[in-house]
Short mmCIF file of C-alpha atoms in Angstrom, two decimals:
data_model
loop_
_atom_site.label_atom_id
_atom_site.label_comp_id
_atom_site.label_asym_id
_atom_site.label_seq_id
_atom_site.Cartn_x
_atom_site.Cartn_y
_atom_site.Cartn_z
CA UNK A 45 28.38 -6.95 -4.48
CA UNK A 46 26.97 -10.68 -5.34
CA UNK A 47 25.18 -10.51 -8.51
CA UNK A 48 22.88 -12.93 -6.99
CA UNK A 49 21.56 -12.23 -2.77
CA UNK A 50 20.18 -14.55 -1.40
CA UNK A 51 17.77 -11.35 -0.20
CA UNK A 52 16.18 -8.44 -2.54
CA UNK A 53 14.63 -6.08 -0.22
CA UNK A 54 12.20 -4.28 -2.44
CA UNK A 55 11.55 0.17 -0.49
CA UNK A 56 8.69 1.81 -2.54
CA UNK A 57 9.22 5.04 -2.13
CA UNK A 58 7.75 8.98 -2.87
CA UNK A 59 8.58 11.82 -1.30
CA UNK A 60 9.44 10.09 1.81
CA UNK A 61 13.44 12.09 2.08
CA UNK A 62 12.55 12.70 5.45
CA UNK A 63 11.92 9.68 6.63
CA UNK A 64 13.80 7.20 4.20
CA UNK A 65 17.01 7.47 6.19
CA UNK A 66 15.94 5.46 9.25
CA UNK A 67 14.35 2.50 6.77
CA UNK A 68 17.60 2.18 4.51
CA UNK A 69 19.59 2.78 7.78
CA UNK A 70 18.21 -0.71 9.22
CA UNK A 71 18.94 -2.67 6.10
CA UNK A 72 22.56 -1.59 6.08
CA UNK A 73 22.20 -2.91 9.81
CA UNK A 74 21.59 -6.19 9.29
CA UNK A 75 23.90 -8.88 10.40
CA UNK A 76 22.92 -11.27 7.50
CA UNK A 77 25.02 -9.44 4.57
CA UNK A 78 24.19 -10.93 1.39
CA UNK A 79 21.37 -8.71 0.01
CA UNK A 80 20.31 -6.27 -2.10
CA UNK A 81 18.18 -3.69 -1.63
CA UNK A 82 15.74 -1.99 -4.42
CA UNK A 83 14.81 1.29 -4.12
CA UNK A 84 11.72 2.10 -6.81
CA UNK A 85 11.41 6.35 -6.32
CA UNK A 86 7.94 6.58 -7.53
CA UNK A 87 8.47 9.86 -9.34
CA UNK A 88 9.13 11.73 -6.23
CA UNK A 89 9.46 15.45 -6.47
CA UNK A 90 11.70 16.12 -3.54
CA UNK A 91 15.46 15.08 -2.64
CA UNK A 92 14.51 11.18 -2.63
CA UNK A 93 16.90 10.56 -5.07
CA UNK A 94 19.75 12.94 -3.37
CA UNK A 95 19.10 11.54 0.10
CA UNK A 96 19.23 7.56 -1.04
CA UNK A 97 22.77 8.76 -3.51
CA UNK A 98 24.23 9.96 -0.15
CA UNK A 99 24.61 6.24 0.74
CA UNK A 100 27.66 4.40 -0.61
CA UNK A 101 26.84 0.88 -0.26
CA UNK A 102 27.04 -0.93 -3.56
CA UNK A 103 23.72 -3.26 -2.34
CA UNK A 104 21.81 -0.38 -2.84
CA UNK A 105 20.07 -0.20 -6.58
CA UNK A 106 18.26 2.63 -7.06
CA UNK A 107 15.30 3.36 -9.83
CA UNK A 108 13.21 5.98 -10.32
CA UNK A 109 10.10 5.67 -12.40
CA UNK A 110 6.78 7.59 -13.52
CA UNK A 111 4.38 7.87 -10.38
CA UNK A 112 1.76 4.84 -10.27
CA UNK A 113 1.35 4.04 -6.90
CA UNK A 114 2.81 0.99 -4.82
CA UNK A 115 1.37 -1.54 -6.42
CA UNK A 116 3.03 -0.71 -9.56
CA UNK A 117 5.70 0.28 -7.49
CA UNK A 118 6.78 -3.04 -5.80
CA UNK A 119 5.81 -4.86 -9.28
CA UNK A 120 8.73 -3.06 -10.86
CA UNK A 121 11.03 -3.78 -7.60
CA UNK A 122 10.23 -7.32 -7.94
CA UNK A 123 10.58 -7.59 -11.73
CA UNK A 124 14.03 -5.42 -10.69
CA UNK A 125 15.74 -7.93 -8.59
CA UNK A 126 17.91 -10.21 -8.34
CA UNK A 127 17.74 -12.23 -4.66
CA UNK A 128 16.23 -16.04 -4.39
CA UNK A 129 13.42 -14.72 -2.10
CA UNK A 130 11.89 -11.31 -2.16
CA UNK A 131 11.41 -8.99 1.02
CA UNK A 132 9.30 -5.46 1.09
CA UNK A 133 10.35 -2.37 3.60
CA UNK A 134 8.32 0.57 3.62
CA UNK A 135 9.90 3.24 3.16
CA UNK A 136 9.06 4.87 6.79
CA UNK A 137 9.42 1.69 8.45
CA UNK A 138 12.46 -0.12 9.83
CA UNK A 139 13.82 -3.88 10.02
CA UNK A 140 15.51 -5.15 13.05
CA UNK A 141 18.87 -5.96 12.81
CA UNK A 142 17.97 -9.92 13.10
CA UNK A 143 15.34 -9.48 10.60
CA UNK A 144 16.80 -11.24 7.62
CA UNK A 145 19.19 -13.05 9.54
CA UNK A 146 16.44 -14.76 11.40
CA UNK A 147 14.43 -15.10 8.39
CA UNK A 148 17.75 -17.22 6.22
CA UNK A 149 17.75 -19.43 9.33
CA UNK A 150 14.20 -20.34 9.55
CA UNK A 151 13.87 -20.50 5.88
CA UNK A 152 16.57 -23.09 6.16
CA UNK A 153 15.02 -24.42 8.86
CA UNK A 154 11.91 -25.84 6.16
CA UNK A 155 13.90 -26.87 3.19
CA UNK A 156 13.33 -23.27 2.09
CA UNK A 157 9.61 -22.61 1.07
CA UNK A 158 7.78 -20.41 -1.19
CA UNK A 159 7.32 -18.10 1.79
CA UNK A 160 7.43 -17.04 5.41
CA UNK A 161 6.73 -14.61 7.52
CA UNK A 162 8.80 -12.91 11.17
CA UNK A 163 6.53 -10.94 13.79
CA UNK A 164 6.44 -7.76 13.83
CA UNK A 165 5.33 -4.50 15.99
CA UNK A 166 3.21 -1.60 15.28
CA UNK A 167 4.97 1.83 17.10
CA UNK A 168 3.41 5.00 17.86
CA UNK A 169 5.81 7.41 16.67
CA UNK A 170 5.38 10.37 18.73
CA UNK A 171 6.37 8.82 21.90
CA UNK A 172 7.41 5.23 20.68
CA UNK A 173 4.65 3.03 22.57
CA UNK A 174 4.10 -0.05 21.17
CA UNK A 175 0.18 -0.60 19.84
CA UNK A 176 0.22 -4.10 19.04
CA UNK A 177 2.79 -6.73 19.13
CA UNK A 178 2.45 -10.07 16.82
CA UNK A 179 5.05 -12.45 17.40
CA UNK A 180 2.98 -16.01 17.56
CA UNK A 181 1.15 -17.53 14.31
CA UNK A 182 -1.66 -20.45 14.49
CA UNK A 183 -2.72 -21.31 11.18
CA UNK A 184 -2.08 -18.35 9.01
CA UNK A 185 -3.26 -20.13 5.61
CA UNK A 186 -6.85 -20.64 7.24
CA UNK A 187 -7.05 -17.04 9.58
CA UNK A 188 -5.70 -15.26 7.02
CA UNK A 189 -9.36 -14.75 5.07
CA UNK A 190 -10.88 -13.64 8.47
CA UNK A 191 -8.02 -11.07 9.53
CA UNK A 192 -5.03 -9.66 7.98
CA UNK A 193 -2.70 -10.34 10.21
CA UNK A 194 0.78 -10.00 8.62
CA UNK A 195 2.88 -7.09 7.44
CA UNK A 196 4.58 -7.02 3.78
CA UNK A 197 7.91 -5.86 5.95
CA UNK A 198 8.03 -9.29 7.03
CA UNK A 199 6.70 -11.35 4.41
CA UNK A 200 9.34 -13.57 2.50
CA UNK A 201 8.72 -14.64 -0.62
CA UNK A 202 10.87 -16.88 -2.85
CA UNK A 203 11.04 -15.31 -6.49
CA UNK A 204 10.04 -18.46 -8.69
CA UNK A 205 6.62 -17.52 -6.90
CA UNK A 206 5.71 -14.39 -8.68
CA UNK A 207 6.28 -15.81 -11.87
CA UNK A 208 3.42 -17.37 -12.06
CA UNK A 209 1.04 -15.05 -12.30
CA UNK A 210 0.84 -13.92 -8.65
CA UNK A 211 1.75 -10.09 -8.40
CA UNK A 212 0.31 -6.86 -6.82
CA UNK A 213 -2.91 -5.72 -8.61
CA UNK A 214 -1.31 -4.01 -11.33
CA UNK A 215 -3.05 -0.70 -10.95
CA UNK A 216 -2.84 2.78 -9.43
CA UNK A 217 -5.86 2.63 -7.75
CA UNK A 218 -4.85 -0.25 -5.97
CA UNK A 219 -3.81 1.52 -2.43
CA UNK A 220 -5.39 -0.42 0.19
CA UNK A 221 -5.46 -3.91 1.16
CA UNK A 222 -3.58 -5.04 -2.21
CA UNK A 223 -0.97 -6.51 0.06
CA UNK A 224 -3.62 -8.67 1.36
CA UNK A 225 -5.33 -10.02 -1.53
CA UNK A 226 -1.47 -10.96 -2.74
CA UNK A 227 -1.05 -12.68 0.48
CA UNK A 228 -4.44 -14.81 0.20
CA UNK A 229 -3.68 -15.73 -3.60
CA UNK A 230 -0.18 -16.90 -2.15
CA UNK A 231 -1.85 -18.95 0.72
CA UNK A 232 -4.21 -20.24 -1.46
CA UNK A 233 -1.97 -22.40 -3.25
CA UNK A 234 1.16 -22.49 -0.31
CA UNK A 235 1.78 -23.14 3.23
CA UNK A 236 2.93 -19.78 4.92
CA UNK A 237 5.55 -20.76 7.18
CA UNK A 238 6.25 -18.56 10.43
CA UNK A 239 8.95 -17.53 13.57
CA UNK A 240 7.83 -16.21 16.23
CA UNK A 241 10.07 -13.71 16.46
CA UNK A 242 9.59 -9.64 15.99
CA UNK A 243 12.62 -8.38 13.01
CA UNK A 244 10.41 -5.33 12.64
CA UNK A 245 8.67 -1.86 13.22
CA UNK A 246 6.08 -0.11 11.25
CA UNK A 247 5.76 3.59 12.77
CA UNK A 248 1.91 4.84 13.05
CA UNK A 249 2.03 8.82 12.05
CA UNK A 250 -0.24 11.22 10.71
CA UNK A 251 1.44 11.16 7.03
CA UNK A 252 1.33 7.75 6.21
CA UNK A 253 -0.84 7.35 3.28
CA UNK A 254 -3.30 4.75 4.88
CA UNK A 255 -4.36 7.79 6.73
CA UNK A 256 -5.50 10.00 3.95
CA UNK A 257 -7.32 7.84 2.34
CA UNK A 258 -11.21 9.38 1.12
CA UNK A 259 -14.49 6.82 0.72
CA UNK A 260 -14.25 7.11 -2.90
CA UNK A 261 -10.65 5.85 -3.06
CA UNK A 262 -11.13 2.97 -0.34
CA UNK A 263 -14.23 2.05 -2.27
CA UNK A 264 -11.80 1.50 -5.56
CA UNK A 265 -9.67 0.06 -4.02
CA UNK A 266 -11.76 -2.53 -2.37
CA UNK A 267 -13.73 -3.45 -5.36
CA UNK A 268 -10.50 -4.26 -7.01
CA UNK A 269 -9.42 -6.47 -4.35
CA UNK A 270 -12.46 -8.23 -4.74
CA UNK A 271 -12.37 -8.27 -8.44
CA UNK A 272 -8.68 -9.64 -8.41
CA UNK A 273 -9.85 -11.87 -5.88
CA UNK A 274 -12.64 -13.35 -7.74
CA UNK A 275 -10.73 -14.20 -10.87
CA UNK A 276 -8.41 -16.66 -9.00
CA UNK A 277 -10.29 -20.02 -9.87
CA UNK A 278 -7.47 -21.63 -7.19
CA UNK A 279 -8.05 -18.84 -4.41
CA UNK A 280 -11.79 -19.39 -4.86
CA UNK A 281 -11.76 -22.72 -4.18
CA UNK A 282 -9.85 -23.01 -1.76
CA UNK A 283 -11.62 -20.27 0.17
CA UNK A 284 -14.58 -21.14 -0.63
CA UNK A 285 -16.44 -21.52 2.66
CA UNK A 286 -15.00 -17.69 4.04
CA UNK A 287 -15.22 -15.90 0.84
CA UNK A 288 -18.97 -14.76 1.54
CA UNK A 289 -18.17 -13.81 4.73
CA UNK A 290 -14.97 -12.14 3.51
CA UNK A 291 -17.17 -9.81 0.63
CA UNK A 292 -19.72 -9.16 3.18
CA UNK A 293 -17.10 -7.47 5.74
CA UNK A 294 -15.13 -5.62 3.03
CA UNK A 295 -18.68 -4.19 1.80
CA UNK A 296 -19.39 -3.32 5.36
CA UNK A 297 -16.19 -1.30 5.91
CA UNK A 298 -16.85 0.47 1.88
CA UNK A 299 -20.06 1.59 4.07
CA UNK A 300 -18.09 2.92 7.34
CA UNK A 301 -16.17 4.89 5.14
CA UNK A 302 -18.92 6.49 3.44
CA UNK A 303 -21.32 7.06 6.62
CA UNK A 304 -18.39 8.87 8.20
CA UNK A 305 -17.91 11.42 5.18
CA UNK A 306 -22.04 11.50 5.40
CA UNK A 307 -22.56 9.92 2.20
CA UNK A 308 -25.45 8.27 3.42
CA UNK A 309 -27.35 6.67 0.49
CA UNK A 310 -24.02 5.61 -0.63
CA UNK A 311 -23.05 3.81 2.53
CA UNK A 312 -26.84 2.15 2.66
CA UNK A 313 -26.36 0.47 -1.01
CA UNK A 314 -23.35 -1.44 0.72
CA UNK A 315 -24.83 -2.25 3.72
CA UNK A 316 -27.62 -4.01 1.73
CA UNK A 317 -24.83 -5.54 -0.26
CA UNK A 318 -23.13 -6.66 2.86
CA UNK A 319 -26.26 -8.32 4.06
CA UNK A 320 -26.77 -10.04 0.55
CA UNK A 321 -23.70 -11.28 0.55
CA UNK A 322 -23.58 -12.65 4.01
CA UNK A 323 -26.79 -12.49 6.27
CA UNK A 324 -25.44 -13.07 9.46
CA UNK A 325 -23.51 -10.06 9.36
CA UNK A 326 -26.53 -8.17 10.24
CA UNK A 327 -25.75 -9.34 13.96
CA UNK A 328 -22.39 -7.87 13.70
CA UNK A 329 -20.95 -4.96 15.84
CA UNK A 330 -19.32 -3.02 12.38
CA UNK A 331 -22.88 -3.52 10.42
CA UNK A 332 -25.02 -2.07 13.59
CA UNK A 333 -22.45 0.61 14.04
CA UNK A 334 -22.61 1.56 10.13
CA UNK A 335 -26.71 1.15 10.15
CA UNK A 336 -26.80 3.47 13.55
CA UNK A 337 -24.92 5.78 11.67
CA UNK A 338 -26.82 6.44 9.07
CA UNK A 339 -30.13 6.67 10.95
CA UNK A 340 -28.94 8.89 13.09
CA UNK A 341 -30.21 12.44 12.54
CA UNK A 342 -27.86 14.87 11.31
#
């Protein structure tokens, strides 16, 4: 094994043995060769660590650490490896067998820059139709504030990067949309480069963890994006214009989540703060779905 990949393909993973197969699978696929791939177990309490053992391949490294959540997770991966640019796989998910082999090319291509990113699809799992399909970028430094449009499976990131100072929110609470608030501190300061070409899947099921999610937990988690957010003097600046806008739509959705579990008062405070932070979101189709909500009789 080379000491030194070219790739580190960082798998956060707990309690996924049933499904971890198909991910590390793919990566053993790959026609590009020279990588490693991390495997942080975080603290599973099934056969994780018996299923990922069962594969021989001296690329994989696995670790196994106290449960904190994937933030935490893919901060220890990263801190873990060894490759030039760093790669993230969920652990249900699954790379195409040209992922990282198109990704060394186009990297290549540029004079190798702090990051790119492949297409990628979104699969329903139970009969493997395809949902949505992204496999052309615009201007993904100057969208990205509006939409979050990329996947972390296809994000490539060269290492020098996270040393300085731009990780994952290091904290447990951190479970939803922490990829993205990376993602804008890293376009914030560097062009994200792109291929229009899908390397990989993420499978929509009823387990994944974005779909147990409660209105306390997304709230958390969104107010730490915004916090994290809001403490990058360069990301401020630079999105300066959209970062209203931005606040107003991520208090908006805080709302959604709450009207729908029929916390009502709750879910008015951040409408308000929506509308504070951004007026014209009053004309929007999320704020008048949120403020029909919660006038509706019960």
């Amino acid at each position: 094994m080379n000491s030194h990949p070219f790739f580190t393909i960082v798998m956060p993973t707990f309690n996924r043995a049933d499904r971890i197969v198909k991910g590390i699978e793919s990566v053993l696929s790959q026609t590009f060769e020279d990588f490693e791939l991390v495997i942080v177990d975080d603290g599973s309490t099934d056969s994780t660590k018996q299923v990922v053992e069962g594969f021989k391949d001296p690329r994989i490294r696995y670790f196994f650490k106290e449960n904190g959540e994937r933030s935490l997770a893919r901060n220890f991966g990263i801190n873990n490896s060894n490759g030039k640019y760093i790669n993230f796989l969920d652990s249900d998910d699954c790379q195409n067998p040209n992922h990282l082999q198109t990704a060394f090319r186009s990297l290549q291509e540029v004079s190798f820059p702090e990051a790119l990113t492949t297409g990628f699809e979104i699969v329903r799992e139970e009969d493997n139709s395809v949902i949505l399909r992204i496999e052309s970028f615009h201007n993904i430094n100057a969208e990205l504030i509006n939409e979050n449009g990329l996947t972390l499976n296809c994000i490539f990131v060269r290492k020098d990067v996270f040393s300085q100072d731009l990780m994952f929110i290091p904290n447990r609470k951190a479970v939803l949309s922490e990829d993205w608030c990376l993602l804008l501190r890293i376009a914030a300061r560097f062009k994200i480069h792109s291929v229009n070409t899908v390397t990989c899947v993420a499978f929509e099921h009823e387990s994944r963890s974005l779909n147990r999610l409660n209105s306390k937990t997304v709230e958390s988690a969104i107010i730490l994006v915004l916090e994290n957010l809001e403490q990058d003097s360069i990301f401020m600046k630079y999105y300066s214009k959209s970062y209203n806008r931005f606040k107003s739509k991520q208090f908006c959705f805080i709302a959604l989540h709450h009207v729908l579990e029929g916390n009502r008062s709750i879910a008015m405070r951040y409408g308000v703060n929506a509308y504070k932070a951004h007026p014209p979101i009053l004309f929007s189709r999320n704020f008048l779905a949120v403020f029909k909500k919660i006038l509706t009789p019960l």
